[in-house]
């Protein structure tokens, strides 16, 4: 932006605004989605606490969205209970992909380039359409 003039230097290949499936509804009551920040020594109990009143949880891990083995066990357990997880990074640059080490059973949807806050909004919107892991993962690839 310069003053009142918009300048575009690149074009996104992701769907957005009026081209989005999510642009055509009233969202006065979105599903609850929490954000859990991982840090060295973070208790996995925070995930169980958030799961009590959230349908989804965005994990904000270190590096490329990494977390501890304790968190992995809790994530796998809560996935069986129907909680949808999205794995993001607290690092400002980079992409979070599927990861065989930190998510060997593919319980988490990769947040790709989205910040945890943006991933939370997309997960809330996605949960208005589906609770199916594969379909929500497609939304994260598409948007």
Coordinates of C-alpha atoms in Angstrom, one line a residue:
X1 CA 0.0 0.0 0.0
X2 CA 1.1 3.5 -0.7
X3 CA -1.3 6.1 0.5
X4 CA -4.6 4.9 -1.0
X5 CA -3.2 2.9 -3.8
X6 CA -2.8 -0.9 -3.7
X7 CA 0.2 -2.5 -5.5
X8 CA 0.3 -6.3 -6.2
X9 CA 3.7 -7.8 -7.0
X10 CA 2.7 -11.5 -6.9
X11 CA -0.5 -13.5 -7.3
X12 CA -1.6 -16.2 -4.9
X13 CA -2.6 -19.6 -6.3
X14 CA -4.7 -20.3 -3.2
X15 CA -8.5 -19.6 -3.3
X16 CA -9.5 -16.6 -1.3
X17 CA -12.2 -13.9 -0.8
X18 CA -15.2 -14.4 -3.2
X19 CA -13.6 -17.4 -4.8
X20 CA -13.7 -19.2 -1.4
X21 CA -16.2 -21.8 -0.3
X22 CA -16.3 -19.9 3.0
X23 CA -17.4 -16.6 1.5
X24 CA -21.0 -17.6 1.1
X25 CA -22.2 -18.2 4.7
X26 CA -23.0 -16.3 7.8
X27 CA -20.6 -17.3 10.5
X28 CA -22.2 -16.0 13.7
X29 CA -21.4 -19.1 15.7
X30 CA -18.0 -20.7 14.8
X31 CA -16.8 -23.9 16.4
X32 CA -14.3 -23.5 19.2
X33 CA -10.7 -24.0 18.2
X34 CA -7.8 -23.4 20.6
X35 CA -4.1 -22.7 20.1
X36 CA -1.5 -24.6 22.2
X37 CA 2.1 -23.3 22.3
X38 CA 4.8 -25.9 22.8
X39 CA 8.0 -25.0 24.6
X40 CA 10.7 -27.1 26.3
X41 CA 9.0 -28.7 29.3
X42 CA 5.4 -27.9 28.3
X43 CA 3.0 -30.3 29.8
X44 CA 0.8 -32.4 27.6
X45 CA -2.1 -31.7 30.0
X46 CA -2.8 -28.4 28.2
X47 CA -4.0 -30.4 25.3
X48 CA -6.4 -32.4 27.4
X49 CA -7.6 -29.2 29.0
X50 CA -8.2 -27.5 25.6
X51 CA -10.0 -30.7 24.3
X52 CA -12.7 -30.3 27.0
X53 CA -14.3 -27.4 25.2
X54 CA -12.7 -27.2 21.8
X55 CA -13.4 -29.2 18.6
X56 CA -10.0 -28.4 17.2
X57 CA -6.5 -27.5 18.4
X58 CA -3.8 -25.7 16.5
X59 CA -0.4 -26.8 17.7
X60 CA 2.3 -24.1 17.7
X61 CA 5.5 -26.1 17.8
X62 CA 9.1 -25.2 17.6
X63 CA 11.1 -25.3 14.4
X64 CA 8.8 -26.9 11.8
X65 CA 6.0 -27.4 14.2
X66 CA 7.8 -29.9 16.5
X67 CA 6.8 -31.1 19.9
X68 CA 7.7 -33.7 22.5
X69 CA 6.9 -37.4 22.7
X70 CA 4.5 -36.6 25.6
X71 CA 2.6 -34.3 23.4
X72 CA 2.6 -36.9 20.6
X73 CA 0.9 -39.4 22.9
X74 CA -1.7 -36.9 23.9
X75 CA -2.4 -35.9 20.3
X76 CA -2.8 -39.5 19.3
X77 CA -5.2 -40.1 22.2
X78 CA -7.3 -37.0 21.6
X79 CA -7.4 -37.7 17.8
X80 CA -9.2 -41.0 18.7
X81 CA -11.7 -38.8 20.6
X82 CA -12.5 -36.7 17.6
X83 CA -10.3 -33.7 18.2
X84 CA -8.9 -32.2 14.9
X85 CA -5.2 -31.0 15.2
X86 CA -3.4 -28.6 12.9
X87 CA 0.4 -28.4 13.3
X88 CA 2.0 -25.0 12.8
X89 CA 5.3 -23.3 13.7
X90 CA 6.0 -20.4 16.0
X91 CA 8.9 -19.6 13.7
X92 CA 8.0 -16.7 11.3
X93 CA 9.3 -18.3 8.1
X94 CA 9.1 -21.7 6.6
X95 CA 6.5 -24.4 5.8
X96 CA 5.1 -27.1 8.0
X97 CA 4.7 -30.3 6.0
X98 CA 3.7 -33.9 7.0
X99 CA 6.4 -35.3 9.2
X100 CA 7.0 -39.0 9.8
X101 CA 9.1 -38.3 13.0
X102 CA 6.8 -35.9 14.9
X103 CA 3.5 -37.2 13.5
X104 CA 4.1 -40.9 12.5
X105 CA 0.3 -41.7 12.5
X106 CA -0.7 -38.6 10.6
X107 CA -2.9 -37.2 13.3
X108 CA -2.1 -33.6 12.5
X109 CA -3.0 -31.5 9.4
X110 CA 0.1 -29.5 8.3
X111 CA -0.5 -25.8 8.5
X112 CA 1.8 -25.2 5.5
X113 CA 2.7 -21.5 5.5
X114 CA -0.2 -20.3 7.8
X115 CA 0.6 -18.7 11.1
X116 CA -1.1 -20.4 14.1
X117 CA -3.7 -17.6 14.2
X118 CA -4.6 -17.9 10.5
X119 CA -4.7 -21.7 10.8
X120 CA -7.1 -21.3 13.7
X121 CA -9.5 -19.2 11.6
X122 CA -9.3 -21.7 8.7
X123 CA -9.9 -24.6 11.1
X124 CA -13.0 -22.9 12.6
X125 CA -14.4 -22.3 9.1
X126 CA -13.5 -25.9 8.0
X127 CA -15.3 -27.4 11.0
X128 CA -18.5 -25.7 9.9
X129 CA -18.4 -28.0 6.9
X130 CA -16.9 -31.2 8.1
X131 CA -15.1 -33.1 10.9
X132 CA -13.5 -35.4 8.4
X133 CA -9.7 -35.3 8.7
X134 CA -9.1 -35.8 4.9
X135 CA -11.6 -33.1 3.8
X136 CA -10.2 -30.6 6.3
X137 CA -6.7 -31.4 5.1
X138 CA -7.8 -30.6 1.6
X139 CA -9.1 -27.3 2.8
X140 CA -5.7 -26.5 4.2
X141 CA -4.1 -27.5 0.9
X142 CA -6.6 -25.4 -1.1
X143 CA -6.7 -22.3 1.1

